[in-house]
Tab-separated table of C-alpha atoms in Angstrom:
chain	number	residue	atom	x	y	z
A	1	MET	CA	134.540	97.694	52.025
A	2	LYS	CA	131.102	97.967	50.428
A	3	TYR	CA	127.867	98.661	52.284
A	4	GLY	CA	124.403	97.496	51.304
A	5	PHE	CA	121.266	99.414	52.312
A	6	ILE	CA	117.914	97.644	52.084
A	7	GLY	CA	114.821	99.619	53.026
A	8	VAL	CA	115.304	103.071	51.515
A	9	GLY	CA	111.837	104.314	52.439
A	10	ASN	CA	110.917	107.564	54.194
A	11	MET	CA	113.775	107.301	56.682
A	12	GLY	CA	116.144	104.864	55.002
A	13	TYR	CA	116.505	107.098	51.955
A	14	PHE	CA	117.970	109.944	54.003
A	15	MET	CA	120.100	107.572	56.078
A	16	ALA	CA	121.615	106.004	52.975
A	17	GLY	CA	122.234	109.473	51.571
A	18	HIS	CA	124.216	110.503	54.642
A	19	CYS	CA	126.331	107.362	54.299
A	20	LEU	CA	127.104	108.254	50.685
A	21	LYS	CA	128.128	111.752	51.758
A	22	ALA	CA	130.421	110.161	54.359
A	23	GLY	CA	132.187	108.267	51.567
A	24	TYR	CA	130.616	104.834	52.011
A	25	GLU	CA	130.511	102.682	48.861
A	26	MET	CA	126.809	101.880	48.826
A	27	VAL	CA	124.869	99.133	47.028
A	28	VAL	CA	121.073	99.425	46.818
A	29	SER	CA	118.437	97.089	45.391
A	30	SER	CA	115.847	98.317	42.912
A	31	THR	CA	113.202	95.836	44.103
A	32	HIS	CA	111.371	98.554	46.116
A	33	ALA	CA	111.284	102.359	46.429
A	34	LYS	CA	112.475	102.791	42.865
A	35	ASP	CA	112.337	106.604	42.934
A	36	ALA	CA	114.474	106.721	46.072
A	37	VAL	CA	116.904	104.217	44.585
A	38	ALA	CA	117.221	106.324	41.426
A	39	LYS	CA	118.088	109.397	43.508
A	40	LEU	CA	120.677	107.452	45.499
A	41	VAL	CA	122.233	106.161	42.291
A	42	LYS	CA	122.573	109.754	41.088
A	43	ALA	CA	124.325	110.490	44.388
A	44	GLY	CA	126.815	107.690	43.783
A	45	ALA	CA	125.204	104.419	44.887
A	46	GLU	CA	125.459	101.223	42.859
A	47	GLU	CA	122.123	99.730	41.822
A	48	VAL	CA	121.464	95.982	41.644
A	49	ALA	CA	118.302	94.059	40.809
A	50	SER	CA	117.797	91.966	43.967
A	51	ASN	CA	118.600	91.635	47.649
A	52	ALA	CA	120.643	88.543	46.816
A	53	GLU	CA	122.910	90.660	44.608
A	54	VAL	CA	123.383	93.087	47.488
A	55	GLY	CA	124.579	90.089	49.535
A	56	GLN	CA	127.023	89.155	46.791
A	57	LYS	CA	128.613	92.609	46.747
A	58	ALA	CA	128.404	94.139	50.240
A	59	GLU	CA	130.111	92.904	53.415
A	60	ARG	CA	128.221	95.291	55.695
A	61	ILE	CA	124.444	95.478	55.383
A	62	PHE	CA	122.095	98.142	56.741
A	63	LEU	CA	118.409	97.164	57.127
A	64	CYS	CA	115.521	99.577	57.717
A	65	LEU	CA	112.450	97.387	57.273
A	66	PRO	CA	108.830	97.349	58.502
A	67	ASN	CA	108.736	94.272	60.753
A	68	GLY	CA	110.524	91.191	62.001
A	69	ASP	CA	109.138	88.817	59.364
A	70	VAL	CA	110.444	91.016	56.552
A	71	VAL	CA	113.820	91.321	58.312
A	72	LYS	CA	114.112	87.531	58.574
A	73	ASN	CA	113.189	87.024	54.916
A	74	VAL	CA	115.671	89.643	53.701
A	75	ILE	CA	118.505	88.246	55.831
A	76	ASP	CA	117.705	84.803	54.443
A	77	GLU	CA	118.019	86.176	50.886
A	78	LEU	CA	121.322	87.863	51.717
A	79	ILE	CA	122.961	84.908	53.435
A	80	LYS	CA	121.726	82.218	51.051
A	81	ALA	CA	122.863	84.146	47.969
A	82	GLU	CA	125.482	82.252	45.985
A	83	ASN	CA	128.930	83.502	47.002
A	84	SER	CA	127.463	85.813	49.659
A	85	VAL	CA	130.106	88.092	51.215
A	86	VAL	CA	127.962	89.405	54.082
A	87	LYS	CA	129.913	89.674	57.339
A	88	GLU	CA	127.908	92.185	59.401
A	89	ILE	CA	124.236	93.198	59.558
A	90	TYR	CA	123.120	96.441	61.204
A	91	ASP	CA	119.365	96.307	61.738
A	92	PHE	CA	117.657	99.700	62.183
A	93	SER	CA	114.189	98.109	62.014
A	94	THR	CA	111.795	98.116	64.961
A	95	VAL	CA	111.401	94.464	65.949
A	96	GLY	CA	110.931	92.663	69.253
A	97	PRO	CA	113.948	91.939	71.454
A	98	MET	CA	113.294	88.201	71.194
A	99	VAL	CA	113.518	88.469	67.397
A	100	SER	CA	116.833	90.320	67.621
A	101	LYS	CA	118.246	87.749	70.039
A	102	GLU	CA	117.184	84.960	67.690
A	103	LEU	CA	118.829	86.692	64.729
A	104	GLY	CA	121.993	87.249	66.752
A	105	LYS	CA	122.218	83.543	67.575
A	106	GLU	CA	121.563	82.599	63.950
A	107	GLY	CA	124.369	84.910	62.893
A	108	GLU	CA	126.793	83.168	65.224
A	109	VAL	CA	125.905	79.828	63.615
A	110	LYS	CA	125.929	81.064	60.019
A	111	GLY	CA	129.044	83.193	60.217
A	112	TYR	CA	127.907	86.815	60.331
A	113	LYS	CA	127.508	89.414	63.087
A	114	TYR	CA	124.041	90.830	63.760
A	115	TYR	CA	123.581	94.131	65.601
A	116	ASP	CA	120.183	95.562	66.535
A	117	CYS	CA	120.350	99.331	66.022
A	118	PRO	CA	116.764	100.691	66.177
A	119	ILE	CA	116.281	104.400	65.649
A	120	ALA	CA	114.183	107.233	67.063
A	121	GLY	CA	113.701	110.739	65.760
A	122	GLY	CA	111.361	110.267	62.833
A	123	VAL	CA	111.778	111.418	59.252
A	124	ALA	CA	113.014	114.822	60.413
A	125	GLY	CA	115.790	113.174	62.420
A	126	ALA	CA	116.721	110.929	59.518
A	127	GLU	CA	116.920	113.905	57.165
A	128	ALA	CA	119.009	115.954	59.592
A	129	ALA	CA	121.218	113.003	60.651
A	130	THR	CA	120.228	113.604	64.279
A	131	LEU	CA	118.647	110.217	64.989
A	132	SER	CA	118.959	108.487	68.329
A	133	ILE	CA	120.385	105.017	67.676
A	134	MET	CA	120.098	102.326	70.347
A	135	ILE	CA	122.750	99.644	69.923
A	136	GLY	CA	122.584	96.012	70.983
A	137	CYS	CA	126.068	94.465	70.856
A	138	ALA	CA	128.889	93.168	73.044
A	139	ASP	CA	130.708	95.794	75.112
A	140	GLU	CA	133.946	95.417	73.184
A	141	GLU	CA	132.170	95.934	69.837
A	142	PHE	CA	130.300	99.125	70.653
A	143	GLU	CA	132.931	101.642	69.542
A	144	LYS	CA	133.212	99.945	66.149
A	145	VAL	CA	129.444	99.798	65.697
A	146	LYS	CA	129.119	103.417	66.802
A	147	GLU	CA	131.650	104.525	64.211
A	148	VAL	CA	129.916	102.575	61.438
A	149	VAL	CA	126.462	104.105	62.090
A	150	SER	CA	127.724	107.584	63.025
A	151	PRO	CA	126.860	109.291	59.700
A	152	MET	CA	123.169	108.734	60.454
A	153	GLY	CA	122.759	109.747	64.082
A	154	LYS	CA	123.576	112.231	66.802
A	155	HIS	CA	122.865	110.217	69.949
A	156	ILE	CA	124.384	106.737	69.578
A	157	MET	CA	123.893	104.749	72.767
A	158	HIS	CA	124.866	101.290	73.963
A	159	ALA	CA	121.780	99.542	75.363
A	160	GLY	CA	123.473	96.219	76.185
A	161	THR	CA	123.959	92.866	74.484
A	162	VAL	CA	122.192	91.874	71.253
A	163	GLY	CA	118.442	92.353	71.714
A	164	SER	CA	118.866	95.233	74.167
A	165	GLY	CA	118.704	97.872	71.440
A	166	SER	CA	115.364	96.520	70.270
A	167	ALA	CA	114.167	96.351	73.874
A	168	ALA	CA	115.120	99.991	74.479
A	169	LYS	CA	113.205	101.068	71.357
A	170	MET	CA	110.229	98.960	72.402
A	171	PHE	CA	110.120	100.563	75.845
A	172	ASN	CA	110.589	104.043	74.382
A	173	ASN	CA	107.611	103.622	72.047
A	174	TYR	CA	105.541	101.919	74.741
A	175	LEU	CA	105.888	105.025	76.894
A	176	GLY	CA	105.488	107.408	73.956
A	177	GLY	CA	102.310	105.699	72.766
A	178	SER	CA	100.687	105.605	76.183
A	179	GLU	CA	101.506	109.292	76.742
A	180	LEU	CA	99.942	110.224	73.405
A	181	VAL	CA	96.760	108.285	74.143
A	182	ALA	CA	96.494	109.888	77.589
A	183	CYS	CA	96.878	113.351	76.030
A	184	CYS	CA	94.061	112.601	73.573
A	185	GLU	CA	91.819	111.506	76.441
A	186	VAL	CA	92.614	114.698	78.331
A	187	MET	CA	91.914	116.926	75.316
A	188	VAL	CA	88.453	115.426	74.860
A	189	MET	CA	87.571	115.545	78.570
A	190	ALA	CA	88.703	119.176	78.762
A	191	LYS	CA	86.542	120.041	75.764
A	192	GLN	CA	83.557	118.389	77.452
A	193	LEU	CA	84.203	120.597	80.493
A	194	GLY	CA	84.148	123.695	78.293
A	195	MET	CA	87.808	124.519	78.851
A	196	ASP	CA	90.245	126.278	76.524
A	197	VAL	CA	92.203	123.157	75.581
A	198	GLU	CA	95.160	125.064	74.164
A	199	ASN	CA	95.522	127.036	77.397
A	200	LEU	CA	95.231	123.819	79.423
A	201	PHE	CA	98.235	122.310	77.670
A	202	GLN	CA	100.234	125.490	78.159
A	203	ILE	CA	99.619	124.937	81.879
A	204	ILE	CA	100.440	121.215	81.696
A	205	ASN	CA	103.684	121.898	79.840
A	206	LYS	CA	104.847	124.054	82.748
A	207	SER	CA	103.791	121.397	85.255
A	208	THR	CA	104.553	117.784	86.132
A	209	GLY	CA	102.159	116.267	83.577
A	210	ARG	CA	104.272	117.381	80.629
A	211	ASN	CA	105.650	114.728	78.293
A	212	PHE	CA	106.934	114.411	74.731
A	213	ALA	CA	103.429	114.284	73.237
A	214	SER	CA	102.161	117.245	75.261
A	215	GLU	CA	105.179	119.354	74.367
A	216	MET	CA	105.815	118.324	70.755
A	217	ALA	CA	102.590	117.011	69.193
A	218	ILE	CA	99.644	118.552	71.017
A	219	PRO	CA	100.379	122.327	70.700
A	220	GLY	CA	100.792	122.119	66.929
A	221	PHE	CA	97.703	119.937	66.572
A	222	LEU	CA	95.583	122.357	68.601
A	223	LYS	CA	96.626	125.232	66.319
A	224	HIS	CA	96.263	123.258	63.086
A	225	ARG	CA	94.109	120.133	63.125
A	226	ASP	CA	96.518	118.241	60.896
A	227	PHE	CA	96.705	114.453	60.552
A	228	THR	CA	99.475	114.396	57.944
A	229	PRO	CA	101.490	111.297	58.851
A	230	LYS	CA	104.855	111.560	60.535
A	231	PHE	CA	104.534	108.529	62.789
A	232	THR	CA	101.344	106.761	61.815
A	233	THR	CA	98.658	105.085	63.892
A	234	ASP	CA	99.514	101.769	62.211
A	235	LEU	CA	103.150	102.041	63.289
A	236	PHE	CA	102.277	102.818	66.899
A	237	TYR	CA	99.838	99.901	66.926
A	238	LYS	CA	102.591	97.608	65.663
A	239	ASP	CA	105.099	98.855	68.245
A	240	ILE	CA	102.731	98.590	71.214
A	241	ASN	CA	101.800	95.115	70.016
A	242	ILE	CA	105.503	94.137	70.081
A	243	ALA	CA	105.582	95.128	73.747
A	244	MET	CA	102.436	93.100	74.444
A	245	GLN	CA	103.905	90.040	72.736
A	246	THR	CA	107.097	90.430	74.749
A	247	ALA	CA	105.161	90.746	78.004
A	248	ASP	CA	103.273	87.583	77.103
A	249	GLU	CA	106.527	85.720	76.402
A	250	LEU	CA	107.845	86.882	79.769
A	251	LYS	CA	104.528	85.941	81.447
A	252	LEU	CA	104.301	89.474	82.855
A	253	PRO	CA	100.832	90.983	83.358
A	254	VAL	CA	100.653	94.594	82.172
A	255	THR	CA	97.730	97.014	82.234
A	256	ILE	CA	98.701	100.245	80.424
A	257	GLY	CA	99.753	98.511	77.216
A	258	PRO	CA	96.448	96.735	76.490
A	259	ALA	CA	94.486	99.967	76.956
A	260	THR	CA	96.881	101.828	74.677
A	261	LEU	CA	96.723	99.081	72.072
A	262	GLN	CA	92.918	99.140	72.171
A	263	ALA	CA	92.863	102.899	71.508
A	264	PHE	CA	95.211	102.629	68.534
A	265	GLY	CA	93.330	99.562	67.274
A	266	ALA	CA	89.962	101.327	67.420
A	267	THR	CA	91.450	104.301	65.592
A	268	ARG	CA	92.769	101.992	62.857
A	269	ALA	CA	89.293	100.450	62.581
A	270	MET	CA	87.937	103.938	61.878
A	271	GLY	CA	90.174	104.065	58.793
A	272	CYS	CA	92.880	106.269	60.314
A	273	GLY	CA	95.767	103.795	60.241
A	274	GLN	CA	97.847	105.826	57.802
A	275	GLU	CA	97.148	109.144	59.523
A	276	HIS	CA	99.349	110.755	62.168
A	277	SER	CA	99.019	108.815	65.409
A	278	ILE	CA	97.332	111.806	67.027
A	279	ALA	CA	94.282	110.622	65.089
A	280	VAL	CA	93.510	108.672	68.278
A	281	VAL	CA	91.722	111.861	69.319
A	282	LYS	CA	89.071	111.080	66.685
A	283	TYR	CA	88.204	107.868	68.522
A	284	TYR	CA	87.627	109.673	71.816
A	285	GLU	CA	85.786	112.522	70.074
A	286	ALA	CA	83.414	109.981	68.540
A	287	LEU	CA	82.739	108.422	71.944
A	288	ALA	CA	82.145	111.804	73.592
A	289	GLY	CA	80.237	113.484	70.770
A	290	VAL	CA	82.520	116.521	70.790
A	291	LYS	CA	85.296	117.889	68.635
A	292	VAL	CA	88.417	119.312	70.271
A	293	ASN	CA	89.050	121.815	67.497
A	294	GLU	CA	88.093	122.592	63.914
A	295	GLU	CA	90.028	122.311	60.694
A	296	ASP	CA	91.605	125.515	59.409
């Protein structure tokens, strides 16, 4: 069986590479990320000129794409390709749960299986094959899906039926984004109070206020004021917006999400969209007229 991988960007490149090492026959399209494609070809992948050609050669397709609209367009290209052989689609993209449910239903009608398999762990996790992968599929299909995606992840978890994987990722990033914004607010307020901000977070990380941002992002940032992107402001804005759209569809009023979205949106407006998401601190620094720390 041949596998197609579309979306060999910062994370997809490493994920496809792990699949090649696991012995998967991989087909990649040269339409984007040409340097990454060339490296994968050297590692044993087969290169084709379009997504449609991937659909003509590969029965199992892996997608790692930027948003739901792109996912829909690519699936359309794959399925409508003349003599398409696509039977299964594993979608690692971060899209809304409603989008995944829609794609799952379309797959049932058009004769292919769609599984939402969003990922967490960043580029480092993709490179090390330690990603968390949240699977949306029927109970009886999980072990098969888990085996298929296993070369790319360490923690492969069943979230529920199709759409549940995307929902789990949405909720994960909703919490992660709000925690990061809160940490940025705290850093700026502490600076205004004349506190040693680095010492404050050492205290917090031994207390009940600790969270992923306080433990993983803030200490390094306080030592080295670095905005090199790992998970960008633009990406967090997109992911929080997915949660807001879902809440609207469910007619559920939420309060934390809009405030978080506003902070990321204001930071994007300052020109920091492609910087590390901790750039939100710049927004609060500008409002307060202080600077948490200085560049090295």
